[in-house]
Short mmCIF file of C-alpha atoms in Angstrom, two decimals:
data_model
loop_
_atom_site.label_atom_id
_atom_site.label_comp_id
_atom_site.label_asym_id
_atom_site.label_seq_id
_atom_site.Cartn_x
_atom_site.Cartn_y
_atom_site.Cartn_z
CA MET A 1 -99.56 -6.92 16.74
CA HIS A 2 -97.45 -9.16 15.39
CA ARG A 3 -94.40 -6.57 15.07
CA LEU A 4 -94.78 -5.65 18.61
CA SER A 5 -94.87 -9.89 20.18
CA LYS A 6 -91.65 -9.45 18.39
CA ILE A 7 -90.24 -6.17 20.00
CA LEU A 8 -91.16 -7.71 22.91
CA ILE A 9 -88.73 -10.84 22.67
CA LEU A 10 -86.14 -9.18 21.15
CA LEU A 11 -86.68 -7.02 24.10
CA ALA A 12 -86.86 -9.70 26.47
CA SER A 13 -83.61 -11.33 25.11
CA VAL A 14 -81.33 -9.06 25.27
CA LEU A 15 -82.49 -8.31 29.18
CA ALA A 16 -81.94 -12.17 29.95
CA TYR A 17 -78.57 -11.77 27.79
CA ALA A 18 -77.71 -9.33 29.90
CA GLN A 19 -78.64 -11.12 33.17
CA VAL A 20 -76.73 -13.74 32.41
CA ALA A 21 -73.49 -11.75 31.24
CA HIS A 22 -73.69 -10.13 34.41
CA ALA A 23 -73.96 -13.18 36.69
CA ARG A 24 -71.28 -15.30 34.51
CA GLU A 25 -68.79 -11.88 35.34
CA SER A 26 -69.63 -12.43 39.24
CA LEU A 27 -69.53 -15.91 38.88
CA LEU A 28 -65.34 -15.02 37.91
CA PRO A 29 -63.23 -16.61 40.69
CA GLU A 30 -61.36 -13.59 40.82
CA ARG A 31 -63.90 -11.77 40.65
CA TYR A 32 -65.39 -13.71 44.25
CA GLY A 33 -65.71 -11.44 46.79
CA ARG A 34 -64.98 -8.20 45.15
CA VAL A 35 -66.07 -5.18 46.63
CA ILE A 36 -66.95 -1.51 44.94
CA ILE A 37 -66.72 0.54 47.31
CA SER A 38 -68.16 4.40 46.23
CA ASN A 39 -69.19 6.26 48.70
CA TYR A 40 -67.52 9.59 48.04
CA SER A 41 -64.94 8.63 45.47
CA GLU A 42 -66.92 9.58 42.46
CA ARG A 43 -67.85 13.40 44.27
CA ALA A 44 -64.00 13.59 44.71
CA GLY A 45 -63.82 13.55 40.49
CA LEU A 46 -62.29 9.21 41.02
CA ALA A 47 -63.33 5.90 39.93
CA PRO A 48 -65.36 4.06 42.84
CA VAL A 49 -62.34 0.96 44.59
CA VAL A 50 -62.27 -1.95 43.72
CA PHE A 51 -61.76 -4.18 46.72
CA ASP A 52 -60.82 -7.30 46.48
CA HIS A 53 -60.65 -9.91 49.25
CA TRP A 54 -58.87 -12.63 47.54
CA LEU A 55 -55.93 -10.74 47.87
CA HIS A 56 -56.16 -9.03 51.65
CA ARG A 57 -57.72 -12.25 52.75
CA SER A 58 -54.70 -14.51 51.47
CA GLN A 59 -52.60 -12.10 54.29
CA PHE A 60 -54.68 -11.17 57.19
CA THR A 61 -57.31 -12.83 58.98
CA CYS A 62 -60.69 -11.57 59.09
CA ARG A 63 -60.45 -10.03 62.72
CA LEU A 64 -57.40 -8.25 61.69
CA CYS A 65 -59.78 -5.75 59.06
CA HIS A 66 -63.34 -6.22 60.66
CA VAL A 67 -62.16 -5.94 64.42
CA ASP A 68 -59.10 -4.32 65.46
CA ILE A 69 -59.17 -2.34 61.92
CA GLY A 70 -63.11 -1.27 62.36
CA PHE A 71 -64.18 -2.30 59.20
CA ALA A 72 -68.30 -2.91 58.46
CA MET A 73 -69.08 -6.56 57.33
CA MET A 74 -71.62 -4.23 54.74
CA ALA A 75 -69.63 -2.95 51.37
CA GLY A 76 -69.43 0.85 51.40
CA GLY A 77 -71.21 0.32 55.80
CA THR A 78 -67.20 1.93 57.07
CA LYS A 79 -67.65 5.01 54.51
CA ILE A 80 -64.26 5.49 54.35
CA THR A 81 -62.60 8.63 53.60
CA ALA A 82 -59.84 9.88 51.96
CA ALA A 83 -59.16 12.18 55.28
CA THR A 84 -59.64 8.62 57.71
CA ASN A 85 -57.00 6.98 55.82
CA LYS A 86 -54.25 9.76 56.03
CA GLN A 87 -54.54 9.62 59.78
CA GLY A 88 -53.46 6.67 59.79
CA PHE A 89 -57.11 4.70 60.11
CA TYR A 90 -58.90 1.69 57.44
CA CYS A 91 -57.07 1.40 54.68
CA GLY A 92 -54.77 3.66 56.44
CA ALA A 93 -53.58 1.14 59.22
CA CYS A 94 -51.66 -0.53 57.03
CA HIS A 95 -51.62 0.93 53.47
CA ASN A 96 -48.89 4.17 55.19
CA GLY A 97 -46.12 3.69 53.07
CA LYS A 98 -44.39 2.35 55.70
CA ARG A 99 -45.49 -0.58 57.31
CA ARG A 100 -43.93 -3.31 55.57
CA TYR A 101 -45.11 -6.69 54.38
CA ASN A 102 -42.60 -9.09 53.09
CA GLY A 103 -40.22 -7.36 53.67
CA ARG A 104 -41.55 -4.70 50.98
CA ALA A 105 -43.04 -1.03 52.44
CA ILE A 106 -46.96 -0.93 51.99
CA PHE A 107 -48.27 1.77 49.59
CA ALA A 108 -49.20 4.84 51.30
CA SER A 109 -53.76 5.22 50.37
CA CYS A 110 -54.55 8.71 49.69
CA SER A 111 -50.95 10.35 49.78
CA GLU A 112 -51.04 13.71 48.04
CA GLY A 113 -48.81 14.24 45.01
CA ALA A 114 -48.25 16.68 42.69
CA LEU A 115 -50.51 14.93 40.46
CA LEU A 116 -53.71 12.41 41.13
CA LYS A 117 -51.95 10.33 39.17
CA ASP A 118 -48.13 10.47 41.06
CA ALA A 119 -50.17 9.90 44.28
CA GLY A 120 -51.40 6.72 42.75
CA CYS A 121 -54.93 7.04 43.64
CA GLU A 122 -55.84 4.81 40.28
CA ARG A 123 -53.99 1.62 42.36
CA CYS A 124 -57.31 1.14 44.58
CA HIS A 125 -59.38 3.58 42.46
CA SER A 126 -59.88 1.44 39.67
CA GLN A 127 -63.19 0.75 38.78
CA ASN A 128 -63.36 0.55 35.07
CA LYS A 129 -59.44 2.02 34.73
CA ASN A 130 -57.36 -0.03 32.55
CA VAL A 131 -55.30 -0.92 35.72
CA ILE A 132 -52.33 -3.26 35.46
CA LYS A 133 -52.23 -5.02 39.43
CA ASN A 134 -48.99 -5.82 41.16
CA HIS A 135 -51.09 -9.31 42.16
CA ASP A 136 -51.87 -11.37 39.41
CA PHE A 137 -55.15 -13.98 40.73
CA ASN A 138 -54.22 -16.81 38.17
CA VAL A 139 -50.63 -16.62 39.25
CA PHE A 140 -51.81 -17.21 42.62
CA VAL A 141 -54.27 -19.46 42.19
CA ASN A 142 -52.01 -22.06 40.41
CA LYS A 143 -49.90 -22.39 43.82
CA MET A 144 -53.43 -22.90 45.66
CA PRO A 145 -54.83 -26.09 46.39
CA LYS A 146 -58.37 -26.37 44.59
CA LYS A 147 -61.88 -26.10 45.49
CA ALA A 148 -64.83 -25.73 43.10
CA LEU A 149 -67.38 -22.21 43.41
CA GLY A 150 -65.82 -19.24 44.76
CA ASN A 151 -62.28 -18.62 44.20
CA GLY A 152 -61.94 -21.78 43.72
CA ILE A 153 -58.91 -22.06 45.66
CA ASP A 154 -59.09 -24.35 49.37
CA TRP A 155 -58.43 -21.67 51.91
CA GLU A 156 -58.38 -24.23 54.58
CA ALA A 157 -56.23 -26.19 53.15
CA ALA A 158 -54.02 -23.86 52.28
CA GLU A 159 -53.09 -22.70 55.72
CA ASN A 160 -53.19 -25.88 56.81
CA ARG A 161 -50.19 -27.01 54.19
CA GLY A 162 -48.67 -23.28 54.80
CA LEU A 163 -49.47 -22.13 51.73
CA ILE A 164 -50.34 -19.13 52.90
CA ASN A 165 -50.16 -17.80 57.06
CA PRO A 166 -52.76 -14.89 57.98
CA VAL A 167 -51.33 -12.40 59.82
CA ASP A 168 -53.75 -11.71 63.09
CA PHE A 169 -51.48 -9.33 64.74
CA ILE A 170 -50.76 -5.26 63.75
CA GLU A 171 -48.58 -3.09 65.87
CA GLY A 172 -50.76 -0.35 66.98
CA VAL A 173 -53.25 -0.93 66.00
CA SER A 174 -54.52 -4.96 67.47
CA MET A 175 -53.99 -5.57 71.17
CA GLN A 176 -51.84 -8.59 72.13
CA ARG A 177 -54.73 -11.26 72.36
CA THR A 178 -53.90 -15.04 74.50
CA SER A 179 -54.86 -18.01 72.17
CA ILE A 180 -58.63 -18.21 71.24
CA LYS A 181 -60.09 -21.84 73.49
CA ALA A 182 -62.68 -22.55 70.57
CA GLN A 183 -65.70 -23.67 71.44
CA LYS A 184 -66.82 -27.27 70.59
CA ASP A 185 -68.65 -28.76 66.98
CA PHE A 186 -72.04 -28.90 66.87
CA SER A 187 -75.21 -30.40 64.51
CA ILE A 188 -77.98 -28.04 64.04
CA GLU A 189 -80.59 -30.40 62.41
CA ALA A 190 -81.93 -29.56 58.62
CA ASN A 191 -85.59 -28.00 58.62
CA VAL A 192 -85.85 -31.10 56.34
CA THR A 193 -85.87 -34.78 56.16
CA TRP A 194 -83.63 -34.99 53.24
CA MET A 195 -81.26 -32.64 53.84
CA SER A 196 -77.98 -33.87 55.80
CA PRO A 197 -77.78 -32.01 59.41
CA VAL A 198 -74.97 -28.67 59.27
CA ILE A 199 -71.90 -29.34 61.42
CA PHE A 200 -70.92 -26.50 62.32
CA SER A 201 -67.14 -25.71 63.76
CA HIS A 202 -66.40 -23.38 66.21
CA LYS A 203 -63.08 -24.01 65.61
CA LYS A 204 -62.52 -23.11 61.88
CA HIS A 205 -64.96 -19.42 62.21
CA ALA A 206 -62.78 -18.19 65.09
CA VAL A 207 -59.33 -19.06 64.12
CA TRP A 208 -60.06 -16.02 61.28
CA ASN A 209 -62.89 -13.99 63.07
CA GLY A 210 -62.32 -14.49 66.96
CA CYS A 211 -65.51 -14.31 68.90
CA GLU A 212 -66.58 -10.82 68.40
CA VAL A 213 -67.49 -11.15 63.90
CA CYS A 214 -70.14 -13.60 64.86
CA HIS A 215 -71.26 -12.47 68.28
CA PRO A 216 -73.46 -11.08 68.81
CA ASN A 217 -74.05 -8.58 65.68
CA ILE A 218 -74.43 -11.89 63.10
CA PHE A 219 -75.50 -14.26 65.49
CA PRO A 220 -76.53 -12.67 69.12
CA ILE A 221 -78.48 -16.04 69.18
CA LYS A 222 -78.36 -18.33 71.85
CA LYS A 223 -77.94 -22.19 70.05
CA GLY A 224 -81.17 -23.86 69.39
CA SER A 225 -83.17 -20.97 70.36
CA ILE A 226 -84.06 -20.41 66.62
CA LYS A 227 -84.60 -22.37 63.56
CA TYR A 228 -82.39 -20.70 60.51
CA THR A 229 -84.06 -20.78 56.71
CA MET A 230 -81.81 -20.35 53.76
CA PHE A 231 -84.32 -17.93 53.42
CA GLU A 232 -83.04 -15.60 55.87
CA ILE A 233 -79.15 -16.63 54.77
CA ASP A 234 -80.04 -16.46 51.16
CA ALA A 235 -81.14 -12.68 52.13
CA GLY A 236 -77.50 -12.36 53.59
CA GLU A 237 -78.75 -13.34 57.32
CA TYR A 238 -76.96 -15.26 59.49
CA CYS A 239 -74.38 -17.47 57.70
CA GLY A 240 -74.91 -15.39 54.49
CA VAL A 241 -73.40 -11.88 55.78
CA CYS A 242 -70.18 -14.26 54.41
CA HIS A 243 -71.48 -17.02 52.74
CA ASP A 244 -72.36 -15.95 48.97
CA LYS A 245 -70.01 -13.21 49.49
CA VAL A 246 -66.47 -13.67 50.29
CA ALA A 247 -66.85 -17.40 52.17
CA PHE A 248 -67.29 -19.96 49.99
CA PRO A 249 -70.92 -20.04 48.24
CA LEU A 250 -74.42 -21.53 49.86
CA ILE A 251 -74.68 -23.58 46.06
CA ALA A 252 -71.77 -25.86 48.04
CA CYS A 253 -74.32 -27.26 50.00
CA GLU A 254 -72.20 -30.60 51.26
CA ARG A 255 -69.85 -28.66 53.39
CA CYS A 256 -71.97 -27.05 55.39
CA HIS A 257 -75.06 -30.02 55.64
CA SER A 258 -71.90 -32.37 56.06
CA GLY A 259 -73.68 -34.76 58.91
CA SER A 260 -74.68 -38.05 58.62
CA LEU A 261 -78.82 -38.07 57.60
CA TYR A 262 -79.07 -41.61 59.59
CA MET B 1 -51.79 41.84 104.73
CA LYS B 2 -53.63 39.57 102.26
CA ASN B 3 -54.58 42.44 99.29
CA ARG B 4 -51.31 43.72 99.41
CA PHE B 5 -49.40 40.19 98.18
CA ARG B 6 -51.69 39.66 95.98
CA SER B 7 -50.68 42.84 94.16
CA LEU B 8 -47.48 41.67 94.84
CA THR B 9 -48.23 38.49 93.29
CA ILE B 10 -49.57 40.45 90.22
CA ALA B 11 -46.67 42.92 90.19
CA LEU B 12 -44.08 40.05 90.01
CA ALA B 13 -46.14 38.81 87.39
CA MET B 14 -46.32 41.52 85.20
CA ALA B 15 -42.58 42.45 85.00
CA GLY B 16 -41.60 38.72 84.46
CA SER B 17 -43.55 38.41 81.85
CA VAL B 18 -42.21 42.01 80.40
CA LEU B 19 -38.59 40.52 80.98
CA PHE B 20 -38.79 37.43 79.85
CA GLY B 21 -41.88 37.19 77.39
CA VAL B 22 -45.23 35.73 77.21
CA PRO B 23 -44.22 31.90 76.29
CA HIS B 24 -45.42 30.24 72.73
CA PHE B 25 -46.73 26.92 71.82
CA PRO B 26 -46.34 26.65 68.41
CA ASP B 27 -48.64 24.06 66.87
CA ASP B 28 -46.90 21.67 65.87
CA MET B 29 -45.64 20.71 69.31
CA PRO B 30 -45.67 17.74 70.70
CA PRO B 31 -47.56 17.56 73.71
CA SER B 32 -46.39 17.00 77.38
CA ARG B 33 -45.76 14.09 78.76
CA GLY B 34 -48.69 14.26 81.62
CA ILE B 35 -51.13 15.12 78.35
CA ALA B 36 -49.48 12.57 76.45
CA ASP B 37 -50.07 9.89 79.51
CA ALA B 38 -53.39 11.04 79.76
CA GLN B 39 -53.94 10.49 76.01
CA ASP B 40 -52.30 6.88 76.61
CA ASP B 41 -54.60 5.93 79.44
CA TRP B 42 -57.80 5.19 77.48
CA LYS B 43 -55.69 3.02 75.30
CA ASN B 44 -54.48 1.25 77.67
CA GLU B 45 -57.40 1.06 79.54
CA PHE B 46 -59.17 0.19 76.29
CA GLU B 47 -56.91 -2.49 74.99
CA ASP B 48 -56.58 -3.89 78.55
CA ILE B 49 -60.56 -4.64 78.28
CA CYS B 50 -60.73 -5.90 74.74
CA SER B 51 -58.25 -8.04 75.37
CA LYS B 52 -60.29 -10.38 76.93
CA THR B 53 -62.66 -11.24 74.02
CA GLN B 54 -60.62 -14.06 73.47
CA ASP B 55 -61.11 -16.01 76.98
CA SER B 56 -65.43 -14.57 77.79
CA MET B 57 -66.28 -17.85 77.72
CA ALA B 58 -63.66 -19.00 80.93
CA LEU B 59 -64.36 -15.99 82.28
CA THR B 60 -66.74 -15.54 85.53
CA ALA B 61 -70.36 -13.97 85.37
CA ASP B 62 -69.16 -11.29 87.63
CA GLU B 63 -65.98 -10.30 85.62
CA LEU B 64 -67.83 -10.53 82.75
CA LYS B 65 -70.00 -7.57 84.87
CA ARG B 66 -67.41 -5.77 85.38
CA LEU B 67 -66.19 -5.63 81.91
CA VAL B 68 -69.43 -4.42 80.57
CA GLY B 69 -68.90 -1.00 83.58
CA ARG B 70 -65.44 -0.45 82.30
CA CYS B 71 -66.74 -0.40 78.54
CA ASP B 72 -69.64 1.73 79.69
CA ALA B 73 -66.73 4.03 82.35
CA LEU B 74 -64.82 4.21 78.87
CA ARG B 75 -67.07 5.36 76.23
CA PRO B 76 -67.47 8.98 77.77
CA ARG B 77 -64.03 9.70 77.58
CA ILE B 78 -63.59 8.17 73.61
CA GLU B 79 -66.51 10.33 73.40
CA MET B 80 -63.76 13.69 73.86
CA LEU B 81 -61.87 11.90 70.84
CA ASP B 82 -61.19 13.43 67.23
CA GLU B 83 -64.46 12.46 65.25
CA THR B 84 -62.50 9.63 63.28
CA GLN B 85 -60.62 8.04 66.35
CA LYS B 86 -64.12 8.74 68.18
CA LYS B 87 -65.55 7.04 65.05
CA VAL B 88 -63.13 3.68 65.48
CA TYR B 89 -62.61 3.66 68.75
CA LEU B 90 -66.49 3.67 69.60
CA LYS B 91 -67.31 0.60 67.14
CA ARG B 92 -64.50 -1.24 68.66
CA LEU B 93 -65.57 -1.04 72.16
CA GLN B 94 -68.94 -1.52 71.64
CA MET B 95 -68.19 -4.97 69.45
CA CYS B 96 -66.38 -5.80 73.13
CA ARG B 97 -69.02 -5.03 75.48
CA ASP B 98 -71.82 -6.36 73.20
CA LEU B 99 -70.25 -9.29 73.64
CA PHE B 100 -68.70 -9.24 77.11
CA ALA B 101 -72.25 -9.01 77.71
CA PHE B 102 -73.90 -12.13 75.04
CA VAL B 103 -71.78 -14.50 76.93
CA LEU B 104 -73.37 -13.10 80.70
CA GLU B 105 -76.07 -13.35 78.67
CA SER B 106 -75.76 -16.84 77.83
CA LYS B 107 -74.10 -17.82 80.97
CA GLU B 108 -77.19 -16.08 83.34
CA GLY B 109 -79.68 -18.00 80.70
CA LYS B 110 -78.10 -21.75 81.58
#
């Protein structure tokens, strides 16, 4: 009996350690917003794709990828294939070897090569591979204004200071739009008396997302017609579609609950 | 008289194909301008509709209804495209339609 208890305690400790180690890994700033895409990769003999949101969000608006290119808002939801990329859709909309960014041609995704190694598959299909990335998070983050949690970057300040200038239009994919007329900010009362109300800024959200990223798929409701709960948000609904995944995490309460209590 | 004219036309067509051969179109030949125009047509319509999402709150209920109708009319044309184009553009069109319908509902509910 005594030995059994020891084994159980040891087992519980190992499991607890594994949980903590996993949580710590996902809390690393460079890994925040990382998406592993593995719909078909392993069947094709390739490692799953490691997609780092920090790199792409520093260069492009959310809407460009999630509306104009058509990427789903859920990891793995797009079901990207090598064939679609080669046809110039999804990753291939930009990664086609021809489109240029900052004076450099963007490498082609899923291009044909004599050998897989030559084709450069591992630039994206890199999970558990020792791939040296062209863009170093630590170098990038050094130049950025800091904010606790998430990627550790104050993205809004970075844009305001002109340190990033996310592209919102790509030729042949996006359409010319008029500039957005943002709706007014509004306040959402907290469900508990001790928490400040949320001040929701349409302007801040619309500048990167446009309208159709959020409405009606994520927010199919009219203002004030529903009581949001943190349980639902924590489970990945409403604000939780982006916050806690790519946008700053939910534990940064005061960044949304910023209204006055009195 | 009518039959004689038809026979003459068929005979001339056969003689022409023997003399000049049957035209051959290779697989990689670019589509004629007419076909290309037809292909661009749905895309122009798609872009014209979806370029208005940013203005949706400023549009009247009638304008929004017309845009929803145009989305519905365009859908069958996109459904005829190849699988990948269909997947991408149907999703994009649906997002535009849903937004217009959502704004319309909000305005009518006021």
